[in-house]
mmCIF file of C-alpha atoms in Angstrom:
data_model
loop_
_atom_site.group_PDB
_atom_site.id
_atom_site.type_symbol
_atom_site.label_atom_id
_atom_site.label_comp_id
_atom_site.label_asym_id
_atom_site.label_seq_id
_atom_site.Cartn_x
_atom_site.Cartn_y
_atom_site.Cartn_z
ATOM 1 C CA GLY A 28 79.833 102.498 109.080
ATOM 2 C CA LEU A 29 78.250 105.799 110.114
ATOM 3 C CA ASN A 30 80.331 108.882 109.245
ATOM 4 C CA PHE A 31 79.945 112.630 109.623
ATOM 5 C CA ILE A 32 79.643 112.903 105.838
ATOM 6 C CA ASP A 33 76.335 111.007 106.167
ATOM 7 C CA LEU A 34 74.956 113.873 108.275
ATOM 8 C CA MET A 35 76.143 116.362 105.679
ATOM 9 C CA VAL A 36 74.398 114.356 102.944
ATOM 10 C CA ARG A 37 71.195 114.255 104.995
ATOM 11 C CA GLN A 38 71.217 118.030 105.463
ATOM 12 C CA GLY A 39 72.204 118.715 101.864
ATOM 13 C CA ASN A 40 75.501 120.354 102.894
ATOM 14 C CA ILE A 41 77.524 118.795 100.075
ATOM 15 C CA ASP A 42 78.162 119.656 96.455
ATOM 16 C CA ASN A 43 75.475 118.144 94.192
ATOM 17 C CA PRO A 44 73.530 116.240 96.870
ATOM 18 C CA PRO A 45 71.795 113.122 95.522
ATOM 19 C CA LYS A 46 68.085 113.110 94.778
ATOM 20 C CA THR A 47 65.790 111.240 97.154
ATOM 21 C CA PRO A 48 64.821 108.511 97.702
ATOM 22 C CA LEU A 49 68.272 107.112 98.393
ATOM 23 C CA VAL A 50 70.004 104.634 100.695
ATOM 24 C CA PRO A 51 72.908 106.390 102.487
ATOM 25 C CA GLY A 52 76.243 104.951 103.538
ATOM 26 C CA PHE A 53 79.723 104.630 102.013
ATOM 27 C CA GLU A 54 81.338 101.632 103.751
ATOM 28 C CA CYS A 55 80.287 98.225 104.993
ATOM 29 C CA SER A 56 81.417 94.723 105.877
ATOM 30 C CA GLY A 57 79.774 91.378 105.205
ATOM 31 C CA ILE A 58 79.926 88.031 103.431
ATOM 32 C CA VAL A 59 80.194 87.612 99.647
ATOM 33 C CA GLU A 60 76.898 86.210 98.325
ATOM 34 C CA ALA A 61 77.452 86.539 94.570
ATOM 35 C CA LEU A 62 80.235 87.413 92.102
ATOM 36 C CA GLY A 63 80.309 89.101 88.722
ATOM 37 C CA ASP A 64 81.286 86.877 85.779
ATOM 38 C CA SER A 65 84.829 88.225 85.475
ATOM 39 C CA VAL A 66 85.620 88.648 89.193
ATOM 40 C CA LYS A 67 88.782 86.918 90.382
ATOM 41 C CA GLY A 68 90.388 86.679 93.818
ATOM 42 C CA PHE A 69 87.161 86.308 95.788
ATOM 43 C CA GLU A 70 84.829 83.415 96.508
ATOM 44 C CA ILE A 71 81.279 83.156 97.783
ATOM 45 C CA GLY A 72 81.464 83.044 101.573
ATOM 46 C CA ASP A 73 84.517 85.339 101.879
ATOM 47 C CA ARG A 74 84.438 87.863 104.733
ATOM 48 C CA VAL A 75 84.990 91.298 103.181
ATOM 49 C CA MET A 76 84.814 95.051 103.762
ATOM 50 C CA ALA A 77 84.086 97.540 101.008
ATOM 51 C CA PHE A 78 83.629 101.122 99.916
ATOM 52 C CA VAL A 79 80.267 101.848 98.302
ATOM 53 C CA ASN A 80 79.105 104.961 96.422
ATOM 54 C CA TYR A 81 75.944 105.249 98.560
ATOM 55 C CA ASN A 82 73.633 102.305 99.385
ATOM 56 C CA ALA A 83 75.851 100.824 102.143
ATOM 57 C CA TRP A 84 73.092 100.865 104.791
ATOM 58 C CA ALA A 85 71.327 97.798 103.446
ATOM 59 C CA GLU A 86 71.078 94.058 103.916
ATOM 60 C CA VAL A 87 72.483 93.412 100.429
ATOM 61 C CA VAL A 88 75.108 95.673 98.829
ATOM 62 C CA CYS A 89 76.619 95.641 95.330
ATOM 63 C CA THR A 90 79.920 97.373 94.530
ATOM 64 C CA PRO A 91 82.773 97.023 91.983
ATOM 65 C CA VAL A 92 85.453 94.516 92.992
ATOM 66 C CA GLU A 93 88.180 97.205 93.105
ATOM 67 C CA PHE A 94 86.532 98.624 96.238
ATOM 68 C CA VAL A 95 86.402 95.284 98.106
ATOM 69 C CA TYR A 96 89.020 93.912 100.539
ATOM 70 C CA LYS A 97 89.264 90.684 102.509
ATOM 71 C CA ILE A 98 88.898 90.936 106.280
ATOM 72 C CA PRO A 99 91.738 89.527 108.440
ATOM 73 C CA ASP A 100 90.735 86.388 110.325
ATOM 74 C CA ASP A 101 90.831 88.015 113.757
ATOM 75 C CA MET A 102 88.969 91.208 112.741
ATOM 76 C CA SER A 103 85.264 91.324 113.620
ATOM 77 C CA PHE A 104 82.606 92.542 111.180
ATOM 78 C CA SER A 105 81.977 95.644 113.307
ATOM 79 C CA GLU A 106 85.704 96.489 113.332
ATOM 80 C CA ALA A 107 85.815 95.913 109.568
ATOM 81 C CA ALA A 108 82.915 98.328 109.003
ATOM 82 C CA ALA A 109 84.811 100.880 111.119
ATOM 83 C CA PHE A 110 88.100 100.444 109.273
ATOM 84 C CA PRO A 111 88.130 101.658 105.612
ATOM 85 C CA MET A 112 86.963 105.292 105.722
ATOM 86 C CA ASN A 113 88.702 106.310 108.942
ATOM 87 C CA PHE A 114 92.061 104.640 108.481
ATOM 88 C CA VAL A 115 92.472 105.288 104.741
ATOM 89 C CA THR A 116 91.579 108.965 105.276
ATOM 90 C CA ALA A 117 94.030 109.267 108.181
ATOM 91 C CA TYR A 118 96.828 107.421 106.355
ATOM 92 C CA MET A 119 96.460 109.367 103.111
ATOM 93 C CA MET A 120 96.493 112.724 104.883
ATOM 94 C CA LEU A 121 99.446 111.936 107.129
ATOM 95 C CA PHE A 122 101.711 110.071 104.721
ATOM 96 C CA GLU A 123 100.621 110.868 101.155
ATOM 97 C CA VAL A 124 99.712 114.552 101.548
ATOM 98 C CA ALA A 125 101.634 115.822 104.595
ATOM 99 C CA ASN A 126 104.648 113.437 104.442
ATOM 100 C CA LEU A 127 104.704 112.712 108.182
ATOM 101 C CA ARG A 128 108.203 111.892 109.411
ATOM 102 C CA GLU A 129 110.036 111.264 112.665
ATOM 103 C CA GLY A 130 109.968 114.131 115.156
ATOM 104 C CA MET A 131 107.059 116.042 113.577
ATOM 105 C CA SER A 132 104.000 117.448 115.366
ATOM 106 C CA VAL A 133 100.330 117.083 114.406
ATOM 107 C CA LEU A 134 97.175 118.927 115.506
ATOM 108 C CA VAL A 135 93.961 116.958 114.981
ATOM 109 C CA HIS A 136 90.442 118.135 115.828
ATOM 110 C CA SER A 137 87.733 115.761 117.087
ATOM 111 C CA ALA A 138 90.460 113.533 118.516
ATOM 112 C CA GLY A 139 87.866 111.202 120.021
ATOM 113 C CA GLY A 140 86.113 110.493 116.732
ATOM 114 C CA GLY A 141 86.816 107.696 114.266
ATOM 115 C CA VAL A 142 89.315 109.605 112.110
ATOM 116 C CA GLY A 143 90.877 111.288 115.146
ATOM 117 C CA GLN A 144 91.562 107.958 116.804
ATOM 118 C CA ALA A 145 92.958 106.541 113.538
ATOM 119 C CA VAL A 146 95.274 109.564 113.211
ATOM 120 C CA ALA A 147 96.536 109.108 116.767
ATOM 121 C CA GLN A 148 97.236 105.401 116.232
ATOM 122 C CA LEU A 149 99.050 105.968 112.931
ATOM 123 C CA CYS A 150 101.150 108.756 114.460
ATOM 124 C CA SER A 151 102.278 106.291 117.129
ATOM 125 C CA THR A 152 103.853 104.128 114.387
ATOM 126 C CA VAL A 153 106.376 106.925 113.676
ATOM 127 C CA PRO A 154 109.045 107.721 116.305
ATOM 128 C CA ASN A 155 108.778 110.910 118.374
ATOM 129 C CA VAL A 156 105.631 112.354 116.780
ATOM 130 C CA THR A 157 103.822 114.823 119.055
ATOM 131 C CA VAL A 158 100.022 114.780 118.704
ATOM 132 C CA PHE A 159 97.922 117.741 119.851
ATOM 133 C CA GLY A 160 94.194 116.951 119.985
ATOM 134 C CA THR A 161 90.969 118.803 120.689
ATOM 135 C CA ALA A 162 87.901 116.993 122.022
ATOM 136 C CA SER A 163 84.912 117.513 124.289
ATOM 137 C CA SER A 164 86.034 117.479 127.911
ATOM 138 C CA PHE A 165 83.970 114.408 128.898
ATOM 139 C CA LYS A 166 85.996 112.327 126.404
ATOM 140 C CA HIS A 167 89.390 113.269 127.812
ATOM 141 C CA GLU A 168 89.681 110.441 130.330
ATOM 142 C CA ALA A 169 88.934 107.817 127.660
ATOM 143 C CA ILE A 170 91.350 109.130 125.003
ATOM 144 C CA LYS A 171 94.091 110.816 127.038
ATOM 145 C CA ASP A 172 96.576 108.006 126.358
ATOM 146 C CA SER A 173 96.176 108.231 122.571
ATOM 147 C CA VAL A 174 97.427 111.826 122.195
ATOM 148 C CA THR A 175 100.350 113.729 123.671
ATOM 149 C CA HIS A 176 98.479 116.944 124.572
ATOM 150 C CA LEU A 177 94.688 117.116 124.817
ATOM 151 C CA PHE A 178 92.612 120.314 124.923
ATOM 152 C CA ASP A 179 88.933 121.054 125.424
ATOM 153 C CA ARG A 180 87.376 121.788 122.059
ATOM 154 C CA ASN A 181 85.799 124.998 123.419
ATOM 155 C CA ALA A 182 89.080 126.304 124.864
ATOM 156 C CA ASP A 183 91.595 128.626 123.191
ATOM 157 C CA TYR A 184 93.674 125.783 121.795
ATOM 158 C CA VAL A 185 95.838 128.138 119.698
ATOM 159 C CA GLN A 186 97.386 129.693 122.800
ATOM 160 C CA GLU A 187 97.681 126.292 124.478
ATOM 161 C CA VAL A 188 99.573 124.823 121.516
ATOM 162 C CA LYS A 189 101.880 127.861 121.261
ATOM 163 C CA ARG A 190 102.604 127.664 124.990
ATOM 164 C CA ILE A 191 103.899 124.123 124.509
ATOM 165 C CA SER A 192 105.414 124.593 121.035
ATOM 166 C CA THR A 193 106.218 128.233 120.338
ATOM 167 C CA ASP A 194 106.827 127.547 116.639
ATOM 168 C CA GLY A 195 103.477 125.819 116.181
ATOM 169 C CA VAL A 196 102.977 122.443 114.498
ATOM 170 C CA ASP A 197 104.007 120.707 111.277
ATOM 171 C CA ILE A 198 100.589 119.332 110.306
ATOM 172 C CA VAL A 199 97.031 120.534 110.997
ATOM 173 C CA LEU A 200 94.133 118.189 110.163
ATOM 174 C CA ASP A 201 90.906 120.198 110.149
ATOM 175 C CA CYS A 202 87.479 118.554 109.953
ATOM 176 C CA LEU A 203 85.705 121.555 111.456
ATOM 177 C CA CYS A 204 86.173 124.426 108.985
ATOM 178 C CA GLY A 205 84.640 127.801 109.876
ATOM 179 C CA GLU A 206 86.771 129.952 112.165
ATOM 180 C CA ASN A 207 89.172 127.041 112.768
ATOM 181 C CA THR A 208 90.632 127.451 109.270
ATOM 182 C CA GLY A 209 92.400 130.701 110.116
ATOM 183 C CA LYS A 210 93.482 129.353 113.491
ATOM 184 C CA GLY A 211 94.967 126.252 111.896
ATOM 185 C CA LEU A 212 96.937 128.225 109.330
ATOM 186 C CA SER A 213 98.277 130.525 112.052
ATOM 187 C CA LEU A 214 99.658 127.503 113.941
ATOM 188 C CA LEU A 215 101.628 126.088 111.007
ATOM 189 C CA LYS A 216 105.403 126.065 111.125
ATOM 190 C CA PRO A 217 107.313 127.047 107.949
ATOM 191 C CA LEU A 218 106.926 124.160 105.448
ATOM 192 C CA GLY A 219 103.954 122.956 107.489
ATOM 193 C CA THR A 220 100.817 121.496 105.897
ATOM 194 C CA TYR A 221 97.208 122.366 106.690
ATOM 195 C CA ILE A 222 94.648 119.835 105.385
ATOM 196 C CA LEU A 223 90.916 120.492 105.261
ATOM 197 C CA TYR A 224 89.115 117.156 105.096
ATOM 198 C CA GLY A 225 85.626 118.028 106.284
ATOM 199 C CA SER A 226 83.405 120.794 107.560
ATOM 200 C CA SER A 227 81.472 119.397 110.487
ATOM 201 C CA ASN A 228 80.740 122.912 111.742
ATOM 202 C CA MET A 229 78.478 123.190 108.702
ATOM 203 C CA VAL A 230 76.207 120.523 110.210
ATOM 204 C CA THR A 231 74.023 122.390 112.675
ATOM 205 C CA GLY A 232 70.918 121.743 114.739
ATOM 206 C CA GLU A 233 67.613 121.488 112.920
ATOM 207 C CA THR A 234 66.635 124.849 114.379
ATOM 208 C CA LYS A 235 69.466 126.591 112.565
ATOM 209 C CA SER A 236 68.643 128.620 109.482
ATOM 210 C CA PHE A 237 70.414 128.947 106.162
ATOM 211 C CA PHE A 238 71.863 132.224 107.435
ATOM 212 C CA SER A 239 73.657 130.419 110.293
ATOM 213 C CA PHE A 240 75.090 128.056 107.713
ATOM 214 C CA ALA A 241 76.256 130.944 105.494
ATOM 215 C CA LYS A 242 77.732 132.798 108.466
ATOM 216 C CA SER A 243 79.963 129.820 109.234
ATOM 217 C CA TRP A 244 81.368 129.949 105.729
ATOM 218 C CA TRP A 245 82.033 133.679 106.007
ATOM 219 C CA GLN A 246 84.194 132.914 109.032
ATOM 220 C CA VAL A 247 86.614 130.982 106.839
ATOM 221 C CA GLU A 248 89.558 133.285 106.301
ATOM 222 C CA LYS A 249 90.288 133.967 102.671
ATOM 223 C CA VAL A 250 93.630 132.371 101.867
ATOM 224 C CA ASN A 251 96.122 134.775 100.334
ATOM 225 C CA PRO A 252 98.527 132.937 97.972
ATOM 226 C CA ILE A 253 101.197 135.604 98.475
ATOM 227 C CA LYS A 254 101.016 135.067 102.233
ATOM 228 C CA LEU A 255 101.439 131.301 101.734
ATOM 229 C CA TYR A 256 104.497 132.013 99.589
ATOM 230 C CA GLU A 257 106.015 134.401 102.113
ATOM 231 C CA GLU A 258 105.383 132.114 105.103
ATOM 232 C CA ASN A 259 106.327 128.837 103.348
ATOM 233 C CA LYS A 260 103.039 127.146 104.201
ATOM 234 C CA VAL A 261 101.068 124.458 102.386
ATOM 235 C CA ILE A 262 97.266 124.297 102.307
ATOM 236 C CA ALA A 263 95.546 121.193 100.970
ATOM 237 C CA GLY A 264 92.161 119.518 100.780
ATOM 238 C CA PHE A 265 91.334 115.830 100.998
ATOM 239 C CA SER A 266 88.169 113.940 100.053
ATOM 240 C CA LEU A 267 88.444 110.149 100.030
ATOM 241 C CA LEU A 268 85.053 109.702 98.371
ATOM 242 C CA ASN A 269 85.971 111.973 95.466
ATOM 243 C CA LEU A 270 89.303 110.193 95.115
ATOM 244 C CA LEU A 271 87.528 106.837 94.911
ATOM 245 C CA PHE A 272 84.384 107.547 92.945
ATOM 246 C CA LYS A 273 85.119 110.655 90.844
ATOM 247 C CA GLN A 274 88.880 110.564 90.272
ATOM 248 C CA ASN A 275 89.325 106.808 89.754
ATOM 249 C CA ARG A 276 92.123 106.241 92.260
ATOM 250 C CA GLY A 277 90.905 102.852 93.476
ATOM 251 C CA GLY A 278 94.294 101.282 92.707
ATOM 252 C CA LEU A 279 96.085 103.823 94.894
ATOM 253 C CA ILE A 280 93.630 103.188 97.732
ATOM 254 C CA LYS A 281 94.166 99.422 97.429
ATOM 255 C CA GLY A 282 97.893 99.924 98.019
ATOM 256 C CA VAL A 283 97.094 101.992 101.124
ATOM 257 C CA MET A 284 94.681 99.321 102.390
ATOM 258 C CA ASP A 285 97.398 96.684 101.992
ATOM 259 C CA LYS A 286 99.727 98.750 104.178
ATOM 260 C CA LEU A 287 97.004 99.360 106.758
ATOM 261 C CA LEU A 288 96.069 95.683 106.976
ATOM 262 C CA ASN A 289 99.749 94.851 107.547
ATOM 263 C CA LEU A 290 99.758 97.338 110.424
ATOM 264 C CA TYR A 291 96.568 95.752 111.782
ATOM 265 C CA ASN A 292 97.990 92.242 111.538
ATOM 266 C CA SER A 293 101.108 93.374 113.381
ATOM 267 C CA LYS A 294 98.813 94.819 116.106
ATOM 268 C CA LYS A 295 99.981 98.408 115.618
ATOM 269 C CA ILE A 296 96.518 99.770 114.812
ATOM 270 C CA LYS A 297 92.978 98.715 115.769
ATOM 271 C CA PRO A 298 89.663 100.413 114.926
ATOM 272 C CA VAL A 299 87.787 101.866 117.891
ATOM 273 C CA VAL A 300 84.070 101.002 117.813
ATOM 274 C CA ASP A 301 81.886 103.285 119.918
ATOM 275 C CA SER A 302 78.573 101.439 119.685
ATOM 276 C CA LEU A 303 76.329 99.217 117.557
ATOM 277 C CA TRP A 304 72.872 100.316 116.374
ATOM 278 C CA ALA A 305 69.958 98.641 114.641
ATOM 279 C CA LEU A 306 68.906 100.117 111.293
ATOM 280 C CA GLU A 307 65.716 101.330 112.986
ATOM 281 C CA GLU A 308 67.888 103.387 115.373
ATOM 282 C CA VAL A 309 69.691 105.377 112.700
ATOM 283 C CA LYS A 310 67.975 108.586 113.830
ATOM 284 C CA GLU A 311 69.379 108.260 117.351
ATOM 285 C CA ALA A 312 72.781 107.145 116.032
ATOM 286 C CA MET A 313 72.988 110.234 113.826
ATOM 287 C CA GLN A 314 72.045 112.422 116.775
ATOM 288 C CA ARG A 315 74.917 110.898 118.793
ATOM 289 C CA ILE A 316 77.407 111.880 116.099
ATOM 290 C CA HIS A 317 75.797 115.293 115.692
ATOM 291 C CA ASP A 318 76.138 115.951 119.434
ATOM 292 C CA ARG A 319 79.737 114.651 119.276
ATOM 293 C CA GLY A 320 78.982 112.050 121.911
ATOM 294 C CA ASN A 321 80.896 109.188 120.292
ATOM 295 C CA ILE A 322 84.387 107.897 121.018
ATOM 296 C CA GLY A 323 85.363 106.048 117.869
ATOM 297 C CA LYS A 324 82.988 104.700 115.235
ATOM 298 C CA LEU A 325 79.241 104.094 115.255
ATOM 299 C CA ILE A 326 78.131 100.963 113.374
ATOM 300 C CA LEU A 327 74.729 100.049 111.940
ATOM 301 C CA ASP A 328 74.203 96.299 112.380
ATOM 302 C CA VAL A 329 71.473 94.767 110.187
ATOM 303 C CA GLU A 330 71.174 91.800 112.567
ATOM 304 C CA LYS A 331 70.766 93.869 115.743
ATOM 305 C CA ALA A 332 67.341 94.305 117.293
ATOM 306 C CA PRO A 333 66.460 97.843 118.428
ATOM 307 C CA THR A 334 67.176 98.581 122.084
ATOM 308 C CA PRO A 335 63.877 99.096 123.992
ATOM 309 C CA LEU A 336 63.270 102.712 124.921
ATOM 310 C CA MET A 337 63.418 103.565 128.607
ATOM 311 C CA ALA A 338 60.299 104.897 130.307
ATOM 312 C CA ASN A 339 61.624 108.445 130.529
ATOM 313 C CA ASP A 340 63.188 108.329 127.059
ATOM 314 C CA SER A 341 61.866 110.281 124.129
ATOM 315 C CA THR A 342 61.643 109.191 120.527
ATOM 316 C CA GLU A 343 62.239 112.769 119.493
ATOM 317 C CA THR A 344 65.809 113.734 118.678
ATOM 318 C CA SER A 345 67.234 116.819 120.288
ATOM 319 C CA GLU A 346 67.354 119.906 118.141
ATOM 320 C CA ALA A 347 70.768 120.633 119.569
ATOM 321 C CA GLY A 348 72.277 123.918 118.577
ATOM 322 C CA GLU A 349 75.363 125.757 119.768
ATOM 323 C CA GLU A 350 73.847 126.414 123.176
ATOM 324 C CA GLU A 351 73.166 122.730 123.853
ATOM 325 C CA GLU A 352 76.443 121.393 122.509
ATOM 326 C CA ASP A 353 78.306 122.640 125.568
ATOM 327 C CA HIS A 354 76.429 120.039 127.623
ATOM 328 C CA GLU A 355 77.347 117.060 125.454
ATOM 329 C CA GLY A 356 77.756 113.702 127.039
ATOM 330 C CA ASP A 357 75.584 114.277 130.065
ATOM 331 C CA ASN A 358 74.330 111.157 131.804
ATOM 332 C CA GLU A 359 70.730 111.483 130.619
ATOM 333 C CA ASN A 360 71.806 111.260 126.991
ATOM 334 C CA LYS A 361 74.348 108.503 127.555
ATOM 335 C CA GLU A 362 71.998 106.156 129.461
ATOM 336 C CA ARG A 363 70.112 105.357 126.272
ATOM 337 C CA MET A 364 73.171 104.368 124.240
ATOM 338 C CA PRO A 365 73.773 100.638 123.652
ATOM 339 C CA PHE A 366 77.516 100.628 124.212
ATOM 340 C CA ILE A 367 79.737 97.681 123.401
ATOM 341 C CA GLN A 368 81.310 96.517 126.637
#
């Protein structure tokens, strides 16, 4: 699976980035080839998906058994590689942190991405939940049925949400950070929960300088604890990777995976795969996520041959900055992409 956190790792925009050389990637699916001496519950030949603390983008992956889960019979390997990070993150935020219940409202950014689509599907399993989503306008037709109210990500979504729900929303899921932090907090109802689970605005074009990066952080409103107390608001952070690999909560995650696989087997949720890429195409795949061109999850497939470049195609990735991002999803960029039909 290819996730936005992989771009942050590549650009060094995380706490204690790993030293190079390294193999990126935090989730994968495949077939069990070997077992540790004390491993029980799995056999060689089992179809599995797993969390990995780096090194997932490889032909052979090794990870502790507590991070490995069997794949349902009717789930494909590409769906399985798209499942763990997105759906566990969405489930934990909605049900473990924010306590989503009937009749609540949720605002989710990047509604067309892997986590955004997982959030929308999980919200549909609870009666009368209203989902507000922001996404690039060219994605709206494809995802309009998954959310209740959809806004262009460059529009003034705060006013749009308040026009529909004057009190605001119960839950805000923010993967953007920057100026959206203050906006999200302003939209919270009393007893509402704001969850920061990423900072994709920190990932900028290669032409951006450190000062652009720092400026984005300065846009994050300083949270005043007294104001939270007076307004009865909750602010939280969520990092699945830290929960798994630093805070030893693998058992908790296994319980969540069991619930999610039950929902999958009952056909209430299904991972959305945007496209498959060969390992040699990782540069272009990363650019697609960077430019927010994907609807659902991008998958690296070790058995896929690279797609031949078109005559007018370039092997150079775009150095897309803020100015170029407004033109995401144009036809020239999308022609090159090997979509799953």
